[in-house]
Amino acid sequence: MRIALAAALAFAAFGFNGTAMAQAQDGNVGQRVDKLEREMRAVQRKVFPGGAGMTVEPQITQQVDNTPPGVPATTPLADLTERVAALESQIQTMTGQIEQNQYRMRQLEEAFGAYKAATDARVKALETPPQPVADAMPTDGAVAASGDSAAAPAQPSGDRAAKVAAVGKPSTGDAGEDLYLYGFRLWQAKLYPEAAKALEQYKAKYPTGKRASFARNLLGRAYLDDNKPSLAAVALYENYTKDPNGERAPDSLYYLAQALVKLNKPSGEVCKVYDELNKVYGPGLSAEMRAGVAKGRADQRCK
């Protein structure tokens, strides 16, 4: 009788403790499942930041217990705990991969931004004229420009006046042609300020005339020969950009490189001008100009 009573009390105590332990484990698993659901929603928001309903279904299938009756097996609670632990590990791995991908994406964006800024700066340096200057110059007076002085030359006197007077003014019946030819003759006589004045007048009066490309190019050369490389670079660059198909556009690029050399610009900028000249006009360049380009590239150590 005593043995039966002791066995009954032991069984009751074991049953009570087992139930309490099962309830405690069940509550612990419930908390972990709630935590997993919150983490999964956080991961979903990272992967699909703006997509309502765009979710990834958990790859967990219902497991069917095919164990024959009577064969020892783990409890359902132990199986669920193991599955929850595996799911936690997968979520941690996925979260780490997402953070790594986001970090790499930020690095790529920063690198591309730096490359774009450097490229834009180099292109702007090549495309922007070295010094701003007005397109047209009044007949009398000065043109404001930074660097070289572009003031109209004073009236020549003495020997210089005699030299200017010795340059005959053409009379072909075409006012534009006469003005250009007069500027060309003054340049040939090495009267560069007077030649520049005549060519500026042509550029202002006949911007689309048949000699426009010739006049703008010769204006740049007059400034270059007069030791005014800033004004020369502006005039030569303007002639190339305004009329790249003009008769003297290749010449303007060629002499633009020389103006940049006089301005002590980096060899890289000078080489870019020579590269542009070869790329755009290479096959049509004269033998003399090709030789000049080769020498200029050698002097600047262009690659």
PDB file of C-alpha atoms in Angstrom:
ATOM      1  CA  MET A   1       0.000   0.000   0.000  1.00  0.00           C
ATOM      2  CA  ARG A   2       2.804   2.390   0.920  1.00  0.00           C
ATOM      3  CA  ILE A   3       4.731   1.489  -2.241  1.00  0.00           C
ATOM      4  CA  ALA A   4       1.686   2.214  -4.426  1.00  0.00           C
ATOM      5  CA  LEU A   5       1.111   5.568  -2.717  1.00  0.00           C
ATOM      6  CA  ALA A   6       4.772   6.600  -3.148  1.00  0.00           C
ATOM      7  CA  ALA A   7       4.686   5.687  -6.833  1.00  0.00           C
ATOM      8  CA  ALA A   8       1.519   7.725  -7.337  1.00  0.00           C
ATOM      9  CA  LEU A   9       3.062  10.773  -5.651  1.00  0.00           C
ATOM     10  CA  ALA A  10       6.267  10.469  -7.740  1.00  0.00           C
ATOM     11  CA  PHE A  11       4.311  10.212 -10.967  1.00  0.00           C
ATOM     12  CA  ALA A  12       2.212  13.241 -10.029  1.00  0.00           C
ATOM     13  CA  ALA A  13       5.321  15.284  -9.201  1.00  0.00           C
ATOM     14  CA  PHE A  14       7.009  14.288 -12.460  1.00  0.00           C
ATOM     15  CA  GLY A  15       3.914  15.132 -14.460  1.00  0.00           C
ATOM     16  CA  PHE A  16       3.651  18.559 -12.823  1.00  0.00           C
ATOM     17  CA  ASN A  17       7.323  19.377 -13.421  1.00  0.00           C
ATOM     18  CA  GLY A  18       7.214  18.144 -17.016  1.00  0.00           C
ATOM     19  CA  THR A  19       4.168  20.268 -17.720  1.00  0.00           C
ATOM     20  CA  ALA A  20       5.804  23.334 -16.200  1.00  0.00           C
ATOM     21  CA  MET A  21       9.007  22.777 -18.192  1.00  0.00           C
ATOM     22  CA  ALA A  22       7.047  22.280 -21.403  1.00  0.00           C
ATOM     23  CA  GLN A  23       5.098  25.495 -20.808  1.00  0.00           C
ATOM     24  CA  ALA A  24       8.318  27.427 -20.104  1.00  0.00           C
ATOM     25  CA  GLN A  25       9.965  26.107 -23.268  1.00  0.00           C
ATOM     26  CA  ASP A  26       6.818  26.829 -25.263  1.00  0.00           C
ATOM     27  CA  GLY A  27       6.818  30.436 -24.016  1.00  0.00           C
ATOM     28  CA  ASN A  28      10.511  30.803 -24.887  1.00  0.00           C
ATOM     29  CA  VAL A  29       9.917  29.492 -28.422  1.00  0.00           C
ATOM     30  CA  GLY A  30       6.966  31.865 -28.797  1.00  0.00           C
ATOM     31  CA  GLN A  31       9.154  34.839 -27.942  1.00  0.00           C
ATOM     32  CA  ARG A  32      11.811  33.724 -30.438  1.00  0.00           C
ATOM     33  CA  VAL A  33       9.175  33.278 -33.147  1.00  0.00           C
ATOM     34  CA  ASP A  34       7.866  36.820 -32.496  1.00  0.00           C
ATOM     35  CA  LYS A  35      11.416  38.148 -32.731  1.00  0.00           C
ATOM     36  CA  LEU A  36      11.982  36.256 -35.970  1.00  0.00           C
ATOM     37  CA  GLU A  37       8.825  37.707 -37.468  1.00  0.00           C
ATOM     38  CA  ARG A  38       9.982  41.251 -36.619  1.00  0.00           C
ATOM     39  CA  GLU A  39      13.434  40.612 -38.092  1.00  0.00           C
ATOM     40  CA  MET A  40      11.937  39.079 -41.230  1.00  0.00           C
ATOM     41  CA  ARG A  41       9.739  42.154 -41.723  1.00  0.00           C
ATOM     42  CA  ALA A  42      12.819  44.366 -41.326  1.00  0.00           C
ATOM     43  CA  VAL A  43      14.679  42.313 -43.937  1.00  0.00           C
ATOM     44  CA  GLN A  44      11.657  42.525 -46.268  1.00  0.00           C
ATOM     45  CA  ARG A  45      11.691  46.320 -45.968  1.00  0.00           C
ATOM     46  CA  LYS A  46      15.398  46.413 -46.909  1.00  0.00           C
ATOM     47  CA  VAL A  47      14.970  44.150 -49.905  1.00  0.00           C
ATOM     48  CA  PHE A  48      11.655  45.656 -51.096  1.00  0.00           C
ATOM     49  CA  PRO A  49      11.654  49.225 -49.688  1.00  0.00           C
ATOM     50  CA  GLY A  50       8.562  50.420 -51.600  1.00  0.00           C
ATOM     51  CA  GLY A  51       6.704  47.301 -52.639  1.00  0.00           C
ATOM     52  CA  ALA A  52       3.445  46.524 -50.931  1.00  0.00           C
ATOM     53  CA  GLY A  53       2.846  42.795 -50.988  1.00  0.00           C
ATOM     54  CA  MET A  54       6.311  42.082 -52.412  1.00  0.00           C
ATOM     55  CA  THR A  55       7.559  39.536 -49.918  1.00  0.00           C
ATOM     56  CA  VAL A  56       9.583  36.374 -49.861  1.00  0.00           C
ATOM     57  CA  GLU A  57       7.752  33.388 -48.514  1.00  0.00           C
ATOM     58  CA  PRO A  58       9.772  31.407 -45.945  1.00  0.00           C
ATOM     59  CA  GLN A  59      11.165  28.252 -47.393  1.00  0.00           C
ATOM     60  CA  ILE A  60       9.861  26.026 -44.593  1.00  0.00           C
ATOM     61  CA  THR A  61       7.621  23.135 -45.438  1.00  0.00           C
ATOM     62  CA  GLN A  62       5.508  21.153 -43.039  1.00  0.00           C
ATOM     63  CA  GLN A  63       7.345  18.083 -41.904  1.00  0.00           C
ATOM     64  CA  VAL A  64       5.344  14.859 -41.755  1.00  0.00           C
ATOM     65  CA  ASP A  65       6.308  12.437 -39.060  1.00  0.00           C
ATOM     66  CA  ASN A  66       6.592   9.029 -40.710  1.00  0.00           C
ATOM     67  CA  THR A  67       8.223   7.426 -37.734  1.00  0.00           C
ATOM     68  CA  PRO A  68       6.612   4.035 -37.035  1.00  0.00           C
ATOM     69  CA  PRO A  69       4.739   3.818 -33.758  1.00  0.00           C
ATOM     70  CA  GLY A  70       6.816   2.757 -30.846  1.00  0.00           C
ATOM     71  CA  VAL A  71      10.119   4.108 -32.262  1.00  0.00           C
ATOM     72  CA  PRO A  72      11.724   6.690 -29.954  1.00  0.00           C
ATOM     73  CA  ALA A  73      11.766  10.229 -31.456  1.00  0.00           C
ATOM     74  CA  THR A  74      12.298  13.838 -30.353  1.00  0.00           C
ATOM     75  CA  THR A  75       9.339  15.768 -29.072  1.00  0.00           C
ATOM     76  CA  PRO A  76       7.496  18.216 -31.388  1.00  0.00           C
ATOM     77  CA  LEU A  77       8.680  21.084 -29.214  1.00  0.00           C
ATOM     78  CA  ALA A  78      12.315  20.061 -29.704  1.00  0.00           C
ATOM     79  CA  ASP A  79      11.787  19.871 -33.487  1.00  0.00           C
ATOM     80  CA  LEU A  80      10.218  23.333 -33.536  1.00  0.00           C
ATOM     81  CA  THR A  81      13.052  24.743 -31.450  1.00  0.00           C
ATOM     82  CA  GLU A  82      15.623  23.331 -33.876  1.00  0.00           C
ATOM     83  CA  ARG A  83      13.786  24.772 -36.870  1.00  0.00           C
ATOM     84  CA  VAL A  84      13.528  28.200 -35.218  1.00  0.00           C
ATOM     85  CA  ALA A  85      17.279  28.167 -34.495  1.00  0.00           C
ATOM     86  CA  ALA A  86      17.996  27.346 -38.164  1.00  0.00           C
ATOM     87  CA  LEU A  87      15.716  30.165 -39.295  1.00  0.00           C
ATOM     88  CA  GLU A  88      17.463  32.618 -36.978  1.00  0.00           C
ATOM     89  CA  SER A  89      20.824  31.658 -38.466  1.00  0.00           C
ATOM     90  CA  GLN A  90      19.498  32.142 -42.032  1.00  0.00           C
ATOM     91  CA  ILE A  91      18.110  35.593 -41.192  1.00  0.00           C
ATOM     92  CA  GLN A  92      21.440  36.676 -39.680  1.00  0.00           C
ATOM     93  CA  THR A  93      23.281  35.502 -42.798  1.00  0.00           C
ATOM     94  CA  MET A  94      20.826  37.283 -45.120  1.00  0.00           C
ATOM     95  CA  THR A  95      21.012  40.515 -43.116  1.00  0.00           C
ATOM     96  CA  GLY A  96      24.816  40.453 -43.234  1.00  0.00           C
ATOM     97  CA  GLN A  97      24.826  39.945 -47.018  1.00  0.00           C
ATOM     98  CA  ILE A  98      22.382  42.834 -47.524  1.00  0.00           C
ATOM     99  CA  GLU A  99      24.543  45.163 -45.427  1.00  0.00           C
ATOM    100  CA  GLN A 100      27.661  44.146 -47.379  1.00  0.00           C
ATOM    101  CA  ASN A 101      25.896  44.798 -50.700  1.00  0.00           C
ATOM    102  CA  GLN A 102      24.705  48.212 -49.512  1.00  0.00           C
ATOM    103  CA  TYR A 103      28.235  49.119 -48.426  1.00  0.00           C
ATOM    104  CA  ARG A 104      29.683  48.064 -51.785  1.00  0.00           C
ATOM    105  CA  MET A 105      26.993  50.061 -53.598  1.00  0.00           C
ATOM    106  CA  ARG A 106      27.899  53.182 -51.612  1.00  0.00           C
ATOM    107  CA  GLN A 107      31.561  52.683 -52.471  1.00  0.00           C
ATOM    108  CA  LEU A 108      30.722  52.374 -56.178  1.00  0.00           C
ATOM    109  CA  GLU A 109      28.564  55.500 -56.084  1.00  0.00           C
ATOM    110  CA  GLU A 110      31.305  57.497 -54.346  1.00  0.00           C
ATOM    111  CA  ALA A 111      33.964  56.287 -56.803  1.00  0.00           C
ATOM    112  CA  PHE A 112      31.762  57.104 -59.801  1.00  0.00           C
ATOM    113  CA  GLY A 113      30.992  60.563 -58.382  1.00  0.00           C
ATOM    114  CA  ALA A 114      34.708  61.326 -57.981  1.00  0.00           C
ATOM    115  CA  TYR A 115      35.474  60.064 -61.500  1.00  0.00           C
ATOM    116  CA  LYS A 116      32.634  62.147 -62.997  1.00  0.00           C
ATOM    117  CA  ALA A 117      33.780  65.301 -61.207  1.00  0.00           C
ATOM    118  CA  ALA A 118      37.377  64.857 -62.408  1.00  0.00           C
ATOM    119  CA  THR A 119      36.251  64.149 -65.984  1.00  0.00           C
ATOM    120  CA  ASP A 120      33.911  67.165 -66.041  1.00  0.00           C
ATOM    121  CA  ALA A 121      36.736  69.390 -64.797  1.00  0.00           C
ATOM    122  CA  ARG A 122      39.109  68.184 -67.524  1.00  0.00           C
ATOM    123  CA  VAL A 123      36.490  68.629 -70.269  1.00  0.00           C
ATOM    124  CA  LYS A 124      35.574  72.093 -68.992  1.00  0.00           C
ATOM    125  CA  ALA A 125      39.242  73.123 -68.937  1.00  0.00           C
ATOM    126  CA  LEU A 126      39.587  72.081 -72.576  1.00  0.00           C
ATOM    127  CA  GLU A 127      36.310  73.584 -73.792  1.00  0.00           C
ATOM    128  CA  THR A 128      36.381  76.890 -71.889  1.00  0.00           C
ATOM    129  CA  PRO A 129      38.372  79.676 -73.581  1.00  0.00           C
ATOM    130  CA  PRO A 130      41.384  80.720 -71.521  1.00  0.00           C
ATOM    131  CA  GLN A 131      40.221  84.333 -71.218  1.00  0.00           C
ATOM    132  CA  PRO A 132      36.794  85.923 -71.907  1.00  0.00           C
ATOM    133  CA  VAL A 133      36.690  88.637 -74.522  1.00  0.00           C
ATOM    134  CA  ALA A 134      33.938  90.450 -76.375  1.00  0.00           C
ATOM    135  CA  ASP A 135      33.035  89.068 -79.799  1.00  0.00           C
ATOM    136  CA  ALA A 136      33.230  92.439 -81.459  1.00  0.00           C
ATOM    137  CA  MET A 137      35.640  95.288 -80.999  1.00  0.00           C
ATOM    138  CA  PRO A 138      34.604  98.912 -81.637  1.00  0.00           C
ATOM    139  CA  THR A 139      36.429 100.773 -84.364  1.00  0.00           C
ATOM    140  CA  ASP A 140      37.885 103.219 -81.852  1.00  0.00           C
ATOM    141  CA  GLY A 141      38.441 102.518 -78.204  1.00  0.00           C
ATOM    142  CA  ALA A 142      39.503  99.541 -76.152  1.00  0.00           C
ATOM    143  CA  VAL A 143      38.230  96.052 -75.564  1.00  0.00           C
ATOM    144  CA  ALA A 144      38.395  94.886 -71.950  1.00  0.00           C
ATOM    145  CA  ALA A 145      40.191  91.591 -71.439  1.00  0.00           C
ATOM    146  CA  SER A 146      42.132  89.999 -68.626  1.00  0.00           C
ATOM    147  CA  GLY A 147      45.750  89.213 -69.301  1.00  0.00           C
ATOM    148  CA  ASP A 148      46.902  90.801 -72.571  1.00  0.00           C
ATOM    149  CA  SER A 149      45.848  94.337 -73.397  1.00  0.00           C
ATOM    150  CA  ALA A 150      43.451  94.489 -76.326  1.00  0.00           C
ATOM    151  CA  ALA A 151      43.276  98.262 -76.547  1.00  0.00           C
ATOM    152  CA  ALA A 152      43.132  99.712 -80.021  1.00  0.00           C
ATOM    153  CA  PRO A 153      46.595 100.850 -81.130  1.00  0.00           C
ATOM    154  CA  ALA A 154      47.378 104.523 -80.889  1.00  0.00           C
ATOM    155  CA  GLN A 155      47.666 106.481 -84.071  1.00  0.00           C
ATOM    156  CA  PRO A 156      51.079 105.652 -85.512  1.00  0.00           C
ATOM    157  CA  SER A 157      53.619 108.393 -85.788  1.00  0.00           C
ATOM    158  CA  GLY A 158      57.043 108.834 -87.261  1.00  0.00           C
ATOM    159  CA  ASP A 159      58.555 105.784 -88.941  1.00  0.00           C
ATOM    160  CA  ARG A 160      55.624 103.556 -87.952  1.00  0.00           C
ATOM    161  CA  ALA A 161      53.159 105.931 -89.560  1.00  0.00           C
ATOM    162  CA  ALA A 162      55.204 105.766 -92.717  1.00  0.00           C
ATOM    163  CA  LYS A 163      55.150 101.966 -92.635  1.00  0.00           C
ATOM    164  CA  VAL A 164      51.371 101.891 -92.189  1.00  0.00           C
ATOM    165  CA  ALA A 165      50.903 104.399 -94.990  1.00  0.00           C
ATOM    166  CA  ALA A 166      53.079 102.251 -97.210  1.00  0.00           C
ATOM    167  CA  VAL A 167      50.580  99.375 -96.953  1.00  0.00           C
ATOM    168  CA  GLY A 168      48.184  99.863 -99.805  1.00  0.00           C
ATOM    169  CA  LYS A 169      44.456  99.459 -99.250  1.00  0.00           C
ATOM    170  CA  PRO A 170      42.912  97.083-101.778  1.00  0.00           C
ATOM    171  CA  SER A 171      39.943  98.119-103.885  1.00  0.00           C
ATOM    172  CA  THR A 172      38.186  95.095-105.319  1.00  0.00           C
ATOM    173  CA  GLY A 173      34.644  96.426-105.104  1.00  0.00           C
ATOM    174  CA  ASP A 174      33.901  94.068-102.206  1.00  0.00           C
ATOM    175  CA  ALA A 175      34.141  95.987 -98.919  1.00  0.00           C
ATOM    176  CA  GLY A 176      34.459  92.838 -96.826  1.00  0.00           C
ATOM    177  CA  GLU A 177      37.174  91.391 -99.021  1.00  0.00           C
ATOM    178  CA  ASP A 178      39.038  94.709 -99.047  1.00  0.00           C
ATOM    179  CA  LEU A 179      38.987  94.921 -95.231  1.00  0.00           C
ATOM    180  CA  TYR A 180      40.288  91.374 -94.816  1.00  0.00           C
ATOM    181  CA  LEU A 181      43.030  91.834 -97.413  1.00  0.00           C
ATOM    182  CA  TYR A 182      44.095  95.068 -95.738  1.00  0.00           C
ATOM    183  CA  GLY A 183      44.426  93.292 -92.417  1.00  0.00           C
ATOM    184  CA  PHE A 184      46.379  90.507 -94.095  1.00  0.00           C
ATOM    185  CA  ARG A 185      48.790  93.015 -95.681  1.00  0.00           C
ATOM    186  CA  LEU A 186      49.327  94.759 -92.346  1.00  0.00           C
ATOM    187  CA  TRP A 187      50.099  91.378 -90.770  1.00  0.00           C
ATOM    188  CA  GLN A 188      52.581  90.572 -93.550  1.00  0.00           C
ATOM    189  CA  ALA A 189      54.276  93.898 -92.821  1.00  0.00           C
ATOM    190  CA  LYS A 190      54.517  92.844 -89.157  1.00  0.00           C
ATOM    191  CA  LEU A 191      52.289  95.712 -88.099  1.00  0.00           C
ATOM    192  CA  TYR A 192      50.427  93.401 -85.739  1.00  0.00           C
ATOM    193  CA  PRO A 193      48.356  95.886 -83.676  1.00  0.00           C
ATOM    194  CA  GLU A 194      47.066  97.577 -86.837  1.00  0.00           C
ATOM    195  CA  ALA A 195      46.391  94.195 -88.447  1.00  0.00           C
ATOM    196  CA  ALA A 196      44.449  93.061 -85.370  1.00  0.00           C
ATOM    197  CA  LYS A 197      42.356  96.216 -85.481  1.00  0.00           C
ATOM    198  CA  ALA A 198      41.413  95.675 -89.126  1.00  0.00           C
ATOM    199  CA  LEU A 199      40.607  91.988 -88.546  1.00  0.00           C
ATOM    200  CA  GLU A 200      38.486  92.771 -85.471  1.00  0.00           C
ATOM    201  CA  GLN A 201      36.523  95.196 -87.633  1.00  0.00           C
ATOM    202  CA  TYR A 202      35.958  92.511 -90.230  1.00  0.00           C
ATOM    203  CA  LYS A 203      34.799  90.046 -87.561  1.00  0.00           C
ATOM    204  CA  ALA A 204      32.315  92.596 -86.211  1.00  0.00           C
ATOM    205  CA  LYS A 205      30.937  93.670 -89.615  1.00  0.00           C
ATOM    206  CA  TYR A 206      30.995  90.352 -91.477  1.00  0.00           C
ATOM    207  CA  PRO A 207      30.643  87.525 -88.892  1.00  0.00           C
ATOM    208  CA  THR A 208      29.392  85.117 -91.573  1.00  0.00           C
ATOM    209  CA  GLY A 209      31.321  86.523 -94.508  1.00  0.00           C
ATOM    210  CA  LYS A 210      33.231  84.322 -96.886  1.00  0.00           C
ATOM    211  CA  ARG A 211      36.484  85.323 -95.183  1.00  0.00           C
ATOM    212  CA  ALA A 212      35.198  84.876 -91.625  1.00  0.00           C
ATOM    213  CA  SER A 213      37.262  81.735 -90.916  1.00  0.00           C
ATOM    214  CA  PHE A 214      40.355  83.359 -92.449  1.00  0.00           C
ATOM    215  CA  ALA A 215      39.881  86.590 -90.488  1.00  0.00           C
ATOM    216  CA  ARG A 216      39.360  84.941 -87.086  1.00  0.00           C
ATOM    217  CA  ASN A 217      42.355  82.659 -87.579  1.00  0.00           C
ATOM    218  CA  LEU A 218      44.597  85.501 -88.780  1.00  0.00           C
ATOM    219  CA  LEU A 219      43.439  87.625 -85.841  1.00  0.00           C
ATOM    220  CA  GLY A 220      44.659  84.911 -83.478  1.00  0.00           C
ATOM    221  CA  ARG A 221      47.973  84.710 -85.276  1.00  0.00           C
ATOM    222  CA  ALA A 222      48.382  88.507 -85.146  1.00  0.00           C
ATOM    223  CA  TYR A 223      47.887  88.455 -81.385  1.00  0.00           C
ATOM    224  CA  LEU A 224      50.269  85.503 -81.088  1.00  0.00           C
ATOM    225  CA  ASP A 225      52.949  87.260 -83.134  1.00  0.00           C
ATOM    226  CA  ASP A 226      52.408  90.407 -81.037  1.00  0.00           C
ATOM    227  CA  ASN A 227      53.186  88.386 -77.883  1.00  0.00           C
ATOM    228  CA  LYS A 228      49.600  88.399 -76.626  1.00  0.00           C
ATOM    229  CA  PRO A 229      48.984  84.675 -76.183  1.00  0.00           C
ATOM    230  CA  SER A 230      45.840  85.074 -74.045  1.00  0.00           C
ATOM    231  CA  LEU A 231      44.015  87.029 -76.749  1.00  0.00           C
ATOM    232  CA  ALA A 232      45.436  84.694 -79.365  1.00  0.00           C
ATOM    233  CA  ALA A 233      44.078  81.616 -77.568  1.00  0.00           C
ATOM    234  CA  VAL A 234      40.617  83.186 -77.342  1.00  0.00           C
ATOM    235  CA  ALA A 235      40.483  84.112 -81.031  1.00  0.00           C
ATOM    236  CA  LEU A 236      41.846  80.767 -82.216  1.00  0.00           C
ATOM    237  CA  TYR A 237      39.591  78.680 -79.988  1.00  0.00           C
ATOM    238  CA  GLU A 238      36.594  80.763 -81.062  1.00  0.00           C
ATOM    239  CA  ASN A 239      37.339  80.163 -84.733  1.00  0.00           C
ATOM    240  CA  TYR A 240      37.523  76.397 -84.224  1.00  0.00           C
ATOM    241  CA  THR A 241      34.354  76.115 -82.139  1.00  0.00           C
ATOM    242  CA  LYS A 242      32.211  78.546 -84.173  1.00  0.00           C
ATOM    243  CA  ASP A 243      33.063  77.027 -87.531  1.00  0.00           C
ATOM    244  CA  PRO A 244      34.840  73.648 -87.224  1.00  0.00           C
ATOM    245  CA  ASN A 245      34.311  73.102 -90.950  1.00  0.00           C
ATOM    246  CA  GLY A 246      35.820  76.460 -91.874  1.00  0.00           C
ATOM    247  CA  GLU A 247      38.860  76.709 -94.107  1.00  0.00           C
ATOM    248  CA  ARG A 248      41.162  77.783 -91.298  1.00  0.00           C
ATOM    249  CA  ALA A 249      39.742  75.743 -88.404  1.00  0.00           C
ATOM    250  CA  PRO A 250      42.649  73.225 -88.486  1.00  0.00           C
ATOM    251  CA  ASP A 251      45.174  76.097 -88.505  1.00  0.00           C
ATOM    252  CA  SER A 252      43.469  77.616 -85.467  1.00  0.00           C
ATOM    253  CA  LEU A 253      43.854  74.393 -83.459  1.00  0.00           C
ATOM    254  CA  TYR A 254      47.493  74.179 -84.517  1.00  0.00           C
ATOM    255  CA  TYR A 255      48.291  77.715 -83.385  1.00  0.00           C
ATOM    256  CA  LEU A 256      46.121  77.336 -80.278  1.00  0.00           C
ATOM    257  CA  ALA A 257      48.588  74.723 -79.047  1.00  0.00           C
ATOM    258  CA  GLN A 258      51.419  77.240 -79.543  1.00  0.00           C
ATOM    259  CA  ALA A 259      49.464  79.897 -77.629  1.00  0.00           C
ATOM    260  CA  LEU A 260      48.993  77.503 -74.710  1.00  0.00           C
ATOM    261  CA  VAL A 261      52.727  76.806 -74.686  1.00  0.00           C
ATOM    262  CA  LYS A 262      53.416  80.555 -74.432  1.00  0.00           C
ATOM    263  CA  LEU A 263      50.915  80.726 -71.582  1.00  0.00           C
ATOM    264  CA  ASN A 264      52.934  78.027 -69.773  1.00  0.00           C
ATOM    265  CA  LYS A 265      49.956  75.703 -69.670  1.00  0.00           C
ATOM    266  CA  PRO A 266      50.587  72.080 -68.606  1.00  0.00           C
ATOM    267  CA  SER A 267      51.800  69.805 -71.366  1.00  0.00           C
ATOM    268  CA  GLY A 268      48.676  67.678 -70.898  1.00  0.00           C
ATOM    269  CA  GLU A 269      46.456  70.531 -72.131  1.00  0.00           C
ATOM    270  CA  VAL A 270      48.700  71.170 -75.125  1.00  0.00           C
ATOM    271  CA  CYS A 271      48.720  67.468 -75.988  1.00  0.00           C
ATOM    272  CA  LYS A 272      44.918  67.393 -75.896  1.00  0.00           C
ATOM    273  CA  VAL A 273      44.819  70.116 -78.550  1.00  0.00           C
ATOM    274  CA  TYR A 274      47.226  68.166 -80.753  1.00  0.00           C
ATOM    275  CA  ASP A 275      45.139  65.015 -80.200  1.00  0.00           C
ATOM    276  CA  GLU A 276      41.993  66.884 -81.244  1.00  0.00           C
ATOM    277  CA  LEU A 277      43.737  68.230 -84.324  1.00  0.00           C
ATOM    278  CA  ASN A 278      44.860  64.763 -85.430  1.00  0.00           C
ATOM    279  CA  LYS A 279      41.515  63.186 -84.611  1.00  0.00           C
ATOM    280  CA  VAL A 280      39.371  65.719 -86.496  1.00  0.00           C
ATOM    281  CA  TYR A 281      41.609  66.831 -89.348  1.00  0.00           C
ATOM    282  CA  GLY A 282      44.478  64.320 -89.463  1.00  0.00           C
ATOM    283  CA  PRO A 283      44.061  63.001 -93.034  1.00  0.00           C
ATOM    284  CA  GLY A 284      43.604  66.498 -94.482  1.00  0.00           C
ATOM    285  CA  LEU A 285      46.582  68.186 -92.827  1.00  0.00           C
ATOM    286  CA  SER A 286      49.377  69.435 -95.028  1.00  0.00           C
ATOM    287  CA  ALA A 287      52.785  67.835 -94.790  1.00  0.00           C
ATOM    288  CA  GLU A 288      54.165  70.996 -93.199  1.00  0.00           C
ATOM    289  CA  MET A 289      51.505  71.024 -90.498  1.00  0.00           C
ATOM    290  CA  ARG A 290      51.922  67.302 -89.797  1.00  0.00           C
ATOM    291  CA  ALA A 291      55.620  67.891 -89.277  1.00  0.00           C
ATOM    292  CA  GLY A 292      54.837  70.814 -86.958  1.00  0.00           C
ATOM    293  CA  VAL A 293      52.416  68.687 -84.938  1.00  0.00           C
ATOM    294  CA  ALA A 294      54.999  65.897 -84.614  1.00  0.00           C
ATOM    295  CA  LYS A 295      57.603  68.367 -83.368  1.00  0.00           C
ATOM    296  CA  GLY A 296      55.144  69.983 -80.954  1.00  0.00           C
ATOM    297  CA  ARG A 297      54.142  66.620 -79.506  1.00  0.00           C
ATOM    298  CA  ALA A 298      57.778  65.644 -79.116  1.00  0.00           C
ATOM    299  CA  ASP A 299      58.576  68.927 -77.340  1.00  0.00           C
ATOM    300  CA  GLN A 300      55.652  68.389 -74.937  1.00  0.00           C
ATOM    301  CA  ARG A 301      56.436  64.673 -74.553  1.00  0.00           C
ATOM    302  CA  CYS A 302      52.915  63.709 -75.521  1.00  0.00           C
ATOM    303  CA  LYS A 303      52.109  60.030 -75.274  1.00  0.00           C
TER     304      LYS A 303
END
